[in-house]
Structure formats: structure tokens, C-alpha cells
């Protein structure tokens, strides 16, 4: 994924690359000398409150759903240090950012209530009656009354 000018989150939500701030630092973990010399860890910083790309409804929804990931100023910070290269970590953190926002902005459609058709009700009742008659036939019979 090459550097883009904007990132499409949903059909109605596009975030310009200018709103994303990246900082780089040295990553921890294995890698020998390479890890100690190169700033491969990428931190993506997105200011949710100051973003002109999001509507107030979207900001409210994101605050509710991403509340534990935001700091007190309403800033979202994602770190990526799984890859050995800075570019790989940046691509990974951008993809995580897009999927995180996409999942948080998704509104589940409400279920339409349906009811069984008249024929379905009749079939069900006929089956119950048939079963009831079958069970009644199993019962003890009094031969003196017949």
C-alpha cells in the first residue's frame, strides 16, 4: 500500500492523510543491531475531536465504541512494531486504523418482525390435533361402556 492522500473508511467517511500524524521510534524485541539503530516502530495519532472529516454523529458513535482506546483529549493512538521495516509497520497500523474505525462506525440493521402465515398456523394446529388423537387412542379403554 503506497502513501495515499486519503483513506476510505465507509462510503460516507473519508479521512485525509493530513489528519493522521505518525511518529517513529526504536522498536523492542529481536533483531540484533538493526533494532537498536533504526526507528521501525510506528505510532499513528488521530485527533478525533479536531477531525473535520467526521460528522458530530460519527464522533459521538466513535467516542462510545472506542472510549477505552481514546485518551482524555479524544486522541486515538495505535502502535505497530511487528514488522522489521518502518514502511511495513506503517502499512499495518493504517490497516488496523481503517478496520477499527470501520467496525466502530458500522450500524447493525434492525430485525424486521415477521409472523407465521395463516397456512403455517393451520398446519401446526392440524399436526397437534393429529398427535393428540394418536395419544388418546393409546389410552385405556373401558370395554363395558362400548
Tab-separated table of N, CA and C in Angstrom:
chain	number	residue	atom	x	y	z
A	1	UNK	N	0.844	-1.176	0.000
A	1	UNK	CA	0.000	0.000	0.000
A	1	UNK	C	0.888	1.238	0.000
A	2	UNK	N	0.821	2.008	-1.060
A	2	UNK	CA	1.604	3.235	-1.145
A	2	UNK	C	0.937	4.330	-0.347
A	3	UNK	N	1.693	5.378	-0.101
A	3	UNK	CA	1.159	6.512	0.658
A	3	UNK	C	0.021	7.135	-0.144
A	4	UNK	N	-1.110	7.299	0.500
A	4	UNK	CA	-2.291	7.838	-0.160
A	4	UNK	C	-2.592	9.225	0.381
A	5	UNK	N	-3.435	9.957	-0.380
A	5	UNK	CA	-3.866	11.276	0.065
A	5	UNK	C	-5.037	11.183	1.027
A	6	UNK	N	-5.804	10.094	0.907
A	6	UNK	CA	-6.977	9.927	1.769
A	6	UNK	C	-7.271	8.443	1.951
A	7	UNK	N	-8.000	8.142	3.030
A	7	UNK	CA	-8.336	6.758	3.354
A	7	UNK	C	-9.843	6.636	3.479
A	8	UNK	N	-10.402	5.699	2.713
A	8	UNK	CA	-11.848	5.486	2.726
A	8	UNK	C	-12.194	4.514	3.850
A	9	UNK	N	-12.969	5.015	4.815
A	9	UNK	CA	-13.395	4.189	5.941
A	9	UNK	C	-14.720	3.525	5.581
A	10	UNK	N	-15.714	4.328	5.249
A	10	UNK	CA	-17.003	3.841	4.753
A	10	UNK	C	-17.327	4.653	3.506
A	11	UNK	N	-18.488	4.396	2.916
A	11	UNK	CA	-18.860	5.143	1.714
A	11	UNK	C	-19.037	6.626	2.012
A	12	UNK	N	-19.452	6.943	3.224
A	12	UNK	CA	-19.691	8.347	3.575
A	12	UNK	C	-18.566	8.961	4.406
A	13	UNK	N	-17.565	8.196	4.735
A	13	UNK	CA	-16.496	8.695	5.614
A	13	UNK	C	-15.132	8.488	4.954
A	14	UNK	N	-14.500	9.593	4.609
A	14	UNK	CA	-13.159	9.565	4.026
A	14	UNK	C	-12.271	10.465	4.880
A	15	UNK	N	-11.139	9.924	5.298
A	15	UNK	CA	-10.230	10.692	6.153
A	15	UNK	C	-8.970	11.034	5.358
A	16	UNK	N	-8.658	12.325	5.220
A	16	UNK	CA	-7.436	12.720	4.509
A	16	UNK	C	-6.190	12.294	5.286
A	17	UNK	N	-5.138	11.999	4.550
A	17	UNK	CA	-3.884	11.581	5.183
A	17	UNK	C	-3.307	12.691	6.050
A	18	UNK	N	-3.653	13.941	5.750
A	18	UNK	CA	-3.135	15.071	6.524
A	18	UNK	C	-3.632	15.056	7.968
A	19	UNK	N	-4.744	14.360	8.234
A	19	UNK	CA	-5.282	14.291	9.599
A	19	UNK	C	-4.586	13.234	10.450
A	20	UNK	N	-3.801	12.383	9.810
A	20	UNK	CA	-3.081	11.337	10.536
A	20	UNK	C	-1.652	11.809	10.786
A	21	UNK	N	-1.226	11.680	12.021
A	21	UNK	CA	0.139	12.058	12.381
A	21	UNK	C	0.892	10.785	12.751
A	22	UNK	N	2.106	10.656	12.216
A	22	UNK	CA	2.919	9.479	12.500
A	22	UNK	C	4.166	9.892	13.275
A	23	UNK	N	4.497	9.098	14.279
A	23	UNK	CA	5.779	9.288	14.962
A	23	UNK	C	6.510	7.949	14.930
A	24	UNK	N	7.822	8.023	14.910
A	24	UNK	CA	8.648	6.831	14.763
A	24	UNK	C	9.614	6.736	15.935
A	25	UNK	N	9.828	5.511	16.386
A	25	UNK	CA	10.761	5.296	17.489
A	25	UNK	C	11.406	3.927	17.336
A	26	UNK	N	12.359	3.652	18.200
A	26	UNK	CA	13.040	2.355	18.135
A	26	UNK	C	12.137	1.277	18.715
A	27	UNK	N	12.095	0.184	18.027
A	27	UNK	CA	11.238	-0.930	18.429
A	27	UNK	C	11.977	-1.839	19.399
A	28	UNK	N	11.223	-2.537	20.212
A	28	UNK	CA	11.836	-3.509	21.119
A	28	UNK	C	11.761	-4.885	20.478
A	29	UNK	N	12.414	-5.834	21.089
A	29	UNK	CA	12.321	-7.199	20.604
A	29	UNK	C	13.550	-7.622	19.823
A	30	UNK	N	13.432	-8.787	19.183
A	30	UNK	CA	14.587	-9.350	18.494
A	30	UNK	C	14.879	-8.600	17.196
A	31	UNK	N	16.086	-8.692	16.754
A	31	UNK	CA	16.501	-8.022	15.533
A	31	UNK	C	17.963	-7.628	15.579
A	32	UNK	N	18.591	-7.818	16.715
A	32	UNK	CA	20.023	-7.549	16.838
A	32	UNK	C	20.361	-6.081	16.699
A	33	UNK	N	21.455	-5.794	15.995
A	33	UNK	CA	21.899	-4.413	15.817
A	33	UNK	C	20.851	-3.578	15.096
A	34	UNK	N	20.172	-4.194	14.157
A	34	UNK	CA	19.184	-3.474	13.338
A	34	UNK	C	18.150	-2.778	14.214
A	35	UNK	N	17.667	-3.491	15.222
A	35	UNK	CA	16.605	-2.957	16.083
A	35	UNK	C	17.106	-1.781	16.917
A	36	UNK	N	18.397	-1.759	17.212
A	36	UNK	CA	18.956	-0.693	18.038
A	36	UNK	C	19.332	0.559	17.242
A	37	UNK	N	19.368	0.451	15.921
A	37	UNK	CA	19.825	1.568	15.092
A	37	UNK	C	18.706	2.265	14.327
A	38	UNK	N	17.617	1.556	14.048
A	38	UNK	CA	16.611	2.067	13.113
A	38	UNK	C	15.280	2.296	13.832
A	39	UNK	N	14.634	3.404	13.512
A	39	UNK	CA	13.319	3.720	14.084
A	39	UNK	C	12.230	3.013	13.282
A	40	UNK	N	11.946	1.758	13.637
A	40	UNK	CA	10.964	0.987	12.880
A	40	UNK	C	9.580	1.003	13.509
A	41	UNK	N	9.478	1.305	14.781
A	41	UNK	CA	8.173	1.338	15.445
A	41	UNK	C	7.406	2.574	14.969
A	42	UNK	N	6.130	2.368	14.616
A	42	UNK	CA	5.303	3.459	14.090
A	42	UNK	C	4.133	3.679	15.034
A	43	UNK	N	3.897	4.938	15.372
A	43	UNK	CA	2.722	5.312	16.166
A	43	UNK	C	1.840	6.205	15.310
A	44	UNK	N	0.593	5.785	15.118
A	44	UNK	CA	-0.378	6.592	14.381
A	44	UNK	C	-1.194	7.362	15.405
A	45	UNK	N	-1.304	8.659	15.213
A	45	UNK	CA	-2.052	9.505	16.141
A	45	UNK	C	-3.143	10.208	15.352
A	46	UNK	N	-4.388	10.048	15.810
A	46	UNK	CA	-5.540	10.645	15.132
A	46	UNK	C	-6.357	11.407	16.162
A	47	UNK	N	-6.537	12.704	15.919
A	47	UNK	CA	-7.306	13.550	16.828
A	47	UNK	C	-8.772	13.497	16.415
A	48	UNK	N	-9.530	12.715	17.136
A	48	UNK	CA	-10.945	12.500	16.827
A	48	UNK	C	-11.755	13.783	16.981
A	49	UNK	N	-11.472	14.533	18.032
A	49	UNK	CA	-12.226	15.759	18.320
A	49	UNK	C	-12.025	16.820	17.245
A	50	UNK	N	-10.804	16.958	16.755
A	50	UNK	CA	-10.468	18.034	15.823
A	50	UNK	C	-10.677	17.653	14.359
A	51	UNK	N	-11.116	16.438	14.096
A	51	UNK	CA	-11.251	15.982	12.715
A	51	UNK	C	-12.452	16.623	12.022
A	52	UNK	N	-12.215	17.392	10.949
A	52	UNK	CA	-13.334	17.976	10.202
A	52	UNK	C	-13.998	16.970	9.259
A	53	UNK	N	-13.374	15.824	9.060
A	53	UNK	CA	-13.907	14.815	8.142
A	53	UNK	C	-15.073	14.037	8.733
A	54	UNK	N	-15.189	14.034	10.048
A	54	UNK	CA	-16.236	13.261	10.715
A	54	UNK	C	-17.386	14.174	11.125
A	55	UNK	N	-18.605	13.655	10.988
A	55	UNK	CA	-19.772	14.401	11.455
A	55	UNK	C	-19.867	14.263	12.972
A	56	UNK	N	-20.707	15.076	13.580
A	56	UNK	CA	-20.883	15.002	15.036
A	56	UNK	C	-21.447	13.643	15.448
A	57	UNK	N	-22.356	13.091	14.631
A	57	UNK	CA	-22.928	11.768	14.941
A	57	UNK	C	-21.838	10.703	14.918
A	58	UNK	N	-20.966	10.779	13.903
A	58	UNK	CA	-19.883	9.803	13.799
A	58	UNK	C	-18.911	9.943	14.970
A	59	UNK	N	-18.624	11.172	15.367
A	59	UNK	CA	-17.722	11.389	16.504
A	59	UNK	C	-18.317	10.818	17.786
A	60	UNK	N	-19.618	11.045	17.980
A	60	UNK	CA	-20.292	10.514	19.171
A	60	UNK	C	-20.244	8.992	19.180
A	61	UNK	N	-20.533	8.395	18.024
A	61	UNK	CA	-20.518	6.937	17.901
A	61	UNK	C	-19.117	6.386	18.176
A	62	UNK	N	-18.110	7.035	17.623
A	62	UNK	CA	-16.732	6.580	17.839
A	62	UNK	C	-16.314	6.728	19.299
A	63	UNK	N	-16.738	7.816	19.941
A	63	UNK	CA	-16.408	8.005	21.362
A	63	UNK	C	-17.029	6.906	22.212
A	64	UNK	N	-18.262	6.518	21.878
A	64	UNK	CA	-18.934	5.462	22.639
A	64	UNK	C	-18.243	4.125	22.436
A	65	UNK	N	-17.944	3.801	21.190
A	65	UNK	CA	-17.429	2.471	20.879
A	65	UNK	C	-15.925	2.328	21.063
A	66	UNK	N	-15.198	3.424	20.969
A	66	UNK	CA	-13.744	3.368	21.137
A	66	UNK	C	-13.297	4.079	22.404
A	67	UNK	N	-14.204	4.273	23.338
A	67	UNK	CA	-13.917	5.031	24.552
A	67	UNK	C	-12.685	4.570	25.292
A	68	UNK	N	-12.482	3.266	25.381
A	68	UNK	CA	-11.328	2.749	26.127
A	68	UNK	C	-10.019	2.916	25.359
A	69	UNK	N	-10.086	3.214	24.074
A	69	UNK	CA	-8.872	3.394	23.270
A	69	UNK	C	-8.472	4.861	23.131
A	70	UNK	N	-9.373	5.761	23.513
A	70	UNK	CA	-9.102	7.193	23.390
A	70	UNK	C	-8.538	7.726	24.701
A	71	UNK	N	-7.655	8.731	24.595
A	71	UNK	CA	-7.191	9.366	25.830
A	71	UNK	C	-8.159	10.491	26.206
A	72	UNK	N	-7.847	11.240	27.240
A	72	UNK	CA	-8.773	12.262	27.744
A	72	UNK	C	-9.031	13.375	26.740
A	73	UNK	N	-8.076	13.618	25.855
A	73	UNK	CA	-8.236	14.669	24.853
A	73	UNK	C	-8.968	14.178	23.605
A	74	UNK	N	-9.350	12.916	23.575
A	74	UNK	CA	-10.052	12.353	22.421
A	74	UNK	C	-9.112	11.977	21.294
A	75	UNK	N	-7.896	11.597	21.643
A	75	UNK	CA	-6.899	11.227	20.637
A	75	UNK	C	-6.735	9.709	20.629
A	76	UNK	N	-6.785	9.151	19.420
A	76	UNK	CA	-6.600	7.715	19.224
A	76	UNK	C	-5.146	7.476	18.826
A	77	UNK	N	-4.502	6.541	19.508
A	77	UNK	CA	-3.103	6.236	19.215
A	77	UNK	C	-2.968	4.738	18.993
A	78	UNK	N	-2.408	4.375	17.844
A	78	UNK	CA	-2.164	2.975	17.518
A	78	UNK	C	-0.675	2.787	17.262
A	79	UNK	N	-0.096	1.748	17.841
A	79	UNK	CA	1.325	1.457	17.656
A	79	UNK	C	1.483	0.194	16.830
A	80	UNK	N	2.516	0.175	16.012
A	80	UNK	CA	2.825	-1.001	15.213
A	80	UNK	C	4.315	-1.269	15.232
A	81	UNK	N	4.693	-2.459	15.701
A	81	UNK	CA	6.118	-2.806	15.704
A	81	UNK	C	6.339	-4.281	15.388
A	82	UNK	N	5.414	-4.875	14.673
A	82	UNK	CA	5.535	-6.301	14.353
A	82	UNK	C	6.499	-6.557	13.199
A	83	UNK	N	6.550	-5.630	12.252
A	83	UNK	CA	7.397	-5.795	11.072
A	83	UNK	C	8.820	-5.317	11.382
A	84	UNK	N	9.743	-5.722	10.521
A	84	UNK	CA	11.133	-5.281	10.697
A	84	UNK	C	11.394	-3.954	10.004
A	85	UNK	N	10.464	-3.527	9.142
A	85	UNK	CA	10.677	-2.268	8.425
A	85	UNK	C	9.665	-1.221	8.868
A	86	UNK	N	10.076	0.036	8.753
A	86	UNK	CA	9.202	1.150	9.117
A	86	UNK	C	7.985	1.192	8.196
A	87	UNK	N	8.216	0.982	6.923
A	87	UNK	CA	7.125	1.018	5.944
A	87	UNK	C	6.095	-0.086	6.219
A	88	UNK	N	6.578	-1.282	6.521
A	88	UNK	CA	5.673	-2.390	6.833
A	88	UNK	C	4.829	-2.101	8.058
A	89	UNK	N	5.452	-1.525	9.088
A	89	UNK	CA	4.716	-1.167	10.305
A	89	UNK	C	3.707	-0.061	10.032
A	90	UNK	N	4.073	0.882	9.167
A	90	UNK	CA	3.155	1.979	8.850
A	90	UNK	C	1.938	1.451	8.092
A	91	UNK	N	2.157	0.564	7.132
A	91	UNK	CA	1.040	-0.027	6.391
A	91	UNK	C	0.130	-0.823	7.324
A	92	UNK	N	0.750	-1.576	8.224
A	92	UNK	CA	-0.027	-2.386	9.164
A	92	UNK	C	-0.879	-1.513	10.083
A	93	UNK	N	-0.296	-0.435	10.603
A	93	UNK	CA	-1.013	0.417	11.542
A	93	UNK	C	-2.137	1.179	10.816
A	94	UNK	N	-1.946	1.529	9.563
A	94	UNK	CA	-3.004	2.195	8.785
A	94	UNK	C	-4.161	1.232	8.554
A	95	UNK	N	-3.850	-0.006	8.216
A	95	UNK	CA	-4.910	-1.002	8.006
A	95	UNK	C	-5.688	-1.257	9.294
A	96	UNK	N	-4.982	-1.329	10.417
A	96	UNK	CA	-5.661	-1.512	11.704
A	96	UNK	C	-6.548	-0.324	12.026
A	97	UNK	N	-6.076	0.877	11.722
A	97	UNK	CA	-6.843	2.107	11.947
A	97	UNK	C	-8.129	2.094	11.116
A	98	UNK	N	-8.006	1.750	9.837
A	98	UNK	CA	-9.172	1.721	8.945
A	98	UNK	C	-10.182	0.686	9.424
A	99	UNK	N	-9.728	-0.518	9.746
A	99	UNK	CA	-10.670	-1.562	10.179
A	99	UNK	C	-11.287	-1.234	11.537
A	100	UNK	N	-10.531	-0.596	12.418
A	100	UNK	CA	-11.049	-0.201	13.730
A	100	UNK	C	-12.173	0.818	13.576
A	101	UNK	N	-11.946	1.839	12.756
A	101	UNK	CA	-12.977	2.858	12.531
A	101	UNK	C	-14.168	2.284	11.780
A	102	UNK	N	-13.901	1.421	10.800
A	102	UNK	CA	-14.986	0.815	10.019
A	102	UNK	C	-15.892	-0.024	10.924
A	103	UNK	N	-15.293	-0.813	11.800
A	103	UNK	CA	-16.086	-1.638	12.724
A	103	UNK	C	-16.866	-0.775	13.710
A	104	UNK	N	-16.247	0.314	14.171
A	104	UNK	CA	-16.907	1.178	15.155
A	104	UNK	C	-18.046	1.984	14.534
A	105	UNK	N	-17.938	2.307	13.249
A	105	UNK	CA	-18.972	3.108	12.588
A	105	UNK	C	-20.095	2.261	12.001
A	106	UNK	N	-19.933	0.928	12.017
A	106	UNK	CA	-20.943	0.048	11.439
A	106	UNK	C	-22.201	0.062	12.296
A	107	UNK	N	-23.323	0.309	11.663
A	107	UNK	CA	-24.609	0.306	12.362
A	107	UNK	C	-25.376	-0.923	11.900
A	108	UNK	N	-25.685	-1.789	12.845
A	108	UNK	CA	-26.370	-3.030	12.522
A	108	UNK	C	-27.824	-2.745	12.185
A	109	UNK	N	-28.301	-3.376	11.125
A	109	UNK	CA	-29.685	-3.178	10.721
A	109	UNK	C	-30.608	-3.858	11.722
A	110	UNK	N	-31.724	-3.182	12.016
A	110	UNK	CA	-32.657	-3.765	12.976
A	110	UNK	C	-33.466	-4.870	12.297
A	111	UNK	N	-33.814	-5.874	13.068
A	111	UNK	CA	-34.539	-7.022	12.554
A	111	UNK	C	-35.996	-6.654	12.332
A	112	UNK	N	-36.515	-7.060	11.178
A	112	UNK	CA	-37.928	-6.832	10.898
A	112	UNK	C	-38.719	-7.983	11.505
A	113	UNK	N	-39.718	-7.633	12.295
A	113	UNK	CA	-40.522	-8.667	12.930
A	113	UNK	C	-41.425	-9.305	11.882
A	114	UNK	N	-41.484	-10.623	11.901
A	114	UNK	CA	-42.349	-11.359	10.979
A	114	UNK	C	-43.233	-12.278	11.795
A	115	UNK	N	-44.362	-12.649	11.216
A	115	UNK	CA	-45.227	-13.601	11.909
A	115	UNK	C	-45.535	-14.750	10.961
A	116	UNK	N	-45.855	-15.919	11.509
A	116	UNK	CA	-46.132	-17.071	10.653
A	116	UNK	C	-47.395	-16.843	9.821
A	117	UNK	N	-47.409	-17.424	8.627
A	117	UNK	CA	-48.570	-17.271	7.745
A	117	UNK	C	-49.754	-18.075	8.294
A	118	UNK	N	-50.930	-17.787	7.779
A	118	UNK	CA	-52.144	-18.479	8.215
A	118	UNK	C	-52.037	-19.977	7.934
A	119	UNK	N	-51.512	-20.335	6.755
A	119	UNK	CA	-51.341	-21.750	6.411
A	119	UNK	C	-50.384	-22.450	7.373
A	120	UNK	N	-49.322	-21.771	7.748
A	120	UNK	CA	-48.355	-22.366	8.675
A	120	UNK	C	-49.007	-22.629	10.028
A	121	UNK	N	-49.832	-21.680	10.487
A	121	UNK	CA	-50.545	-21.875	11.756
A	121	UNK	C	-51.496	-23.062	11.662
A	122	UNK	N	-52.246	-23.161	10.541
A	122	UNK	CA	-53.192	-24.267	10.365
A	122	UNK	C	-52.465	-25.608	10.336
A	123	UNK	N	-51.351	-25.683	9.599
A	123	UNK	CA	-50.577	-26.931	9.544
A	123	UNK	C	-50.091	-27.324	10.933
A	124	UNK	N	-49.638	-26.348	11.699
A	124	UNK	CA	-49.160	-26.614	13.052
A	124	UNK	C	-50.283	-27.146	13.931
A	125	UNK	N	-51.455	-26.506	13.871
A	125	UNK	CA	-52.587	-26.942	14.692
A	125	UNK	C	-53.087	-28.321	14.275
A	126	UNK	N	-53.120	-28.584	12.958
A	126	UNK	CA	-53.547	-29.912	12.494
A	126	UNK	C	-52.586	-30.989	12.983
A	127	UNK	N	-51.317	-30.701	12.944
A	127	UNK	CA	-50.316	-31.646	13.442
A	127	UNK	C	-50.509	-31.916	14.926
A	128	UNK	N	-50.808	-30.857	15.687
A	128	UNK	CA	-51.046	-31.017	17.130
A	128	UNK	C	-52.289	-31.869	17.382
A	129	UNK	N	-53.358	-31.601	16.632
A	129	UNK	CA	-54.603	-32.371	16.812
A	129	UNK	C	-54.394	-33.834	16.459
A	130	UNK	N	-53.686	-34.070	15.365
A	130	UNK	CA	-53.417	-35.439	14.933
A	130	UNK	C	-52.607	-36.178	16.000
A	131	UNK	N	-51.627	-35.496	16.552
A	131	UNK	CA	-50.789	-36.096	17.587
A	131	UNK	C	-51.616	-36.371	18.849
A	132	UNK	N	-52.500	-35.431	19.188
A	132	UNK	CA	-53.369	-35.605	20.355
A	132	UNK	C	-54.299	-36.799	20.195
A	133	UNK	N	-54.871	-36.959	18.988
A	133	UNK	CA	-55.757	-38.099	18.731
A	133	UNK	C	-54.987	-39.410	18.840
A	134	UNK	N	-53.780	-39.418	18.314
A	134	UNK	CA	-52.939	-40.610	18.376
A	134	UNK	C	-52.675	-40.994	19.829
A	135	UNK	N	-52.397	-40.015	20.656
A	135	UNK	CA	-52.132	-40.285	22.068
A	135	UNK	C	-53.397	-40.742	22.786
A	136	UNK	N	-54.536	-40.176	22.389
A	136	UNK	CA	-55.802	-40.573	23.020
A	136	UNK	C	-56.127	-42.032	22.713
A	137	UNK	N	-55.776	-42.486	21.529
A	137	UNK	CA	-56.045	-43.868	21.137
A	137	UNK	C	-55.202	-44.853	21.943
A	138	UNK	N	-54.100	-44.409	22.481
A	138	UNK	CA	-53.236	-45.279	23.273
A	138	UNK	C	-53.802	-45.532	24.662
A	139	UNK	N	-54.673	-44.679	25.116
A	139	UNK	CA	-55.177	-44.750	26.483
A	139	UNK	C	-55.942	-46.034	26.763
A	140	UNK	N	-56.258	-46.276	28.043
A	140	UNK	CA	-57.013	-47.460	28.442
A	140	UNK	C	-58.444	-47.302	27.968
A	141	UNK	N	-58.996	-48.378	27.523
A	141	UNK	CA	-60.374	-48.334	27.050
A	141	UNK	C	-61.262	-49.074	28.045
A	142	UNK	N	-62.386	-48.551	28.227
A	142	UNK	CA	-63.367	-49.197	29.076
A	142	UNK	C	-64.323	-49.947	28.146
A	143	UNK	N	-64.197	-51.288	28.082
A	143	UNK	CA	-64.972	-52.085	27.137
A	143	UNK	C	-66.423	-52.245	27.572
A	144	UNK	N	-66.714	-52.018	28.839
A	144	UNK	CA	-68.083	-52.180	29.320
A	144	UNK	C	-68.993	-51.089	28.778
A	145	UNK	N	-68.471	-49.887	28.551
A	145	UNK	CA	-69.302	-48.782	28.079
A	145	UNK	C	-69.569	-48.895	26.590
A	146	UNK	N	-68.752	-49.543	25.845
A	146	UNK	CA	-68.919	-49.600	24.391
A	146	UNK	C	-69.915	-50.611	23.953
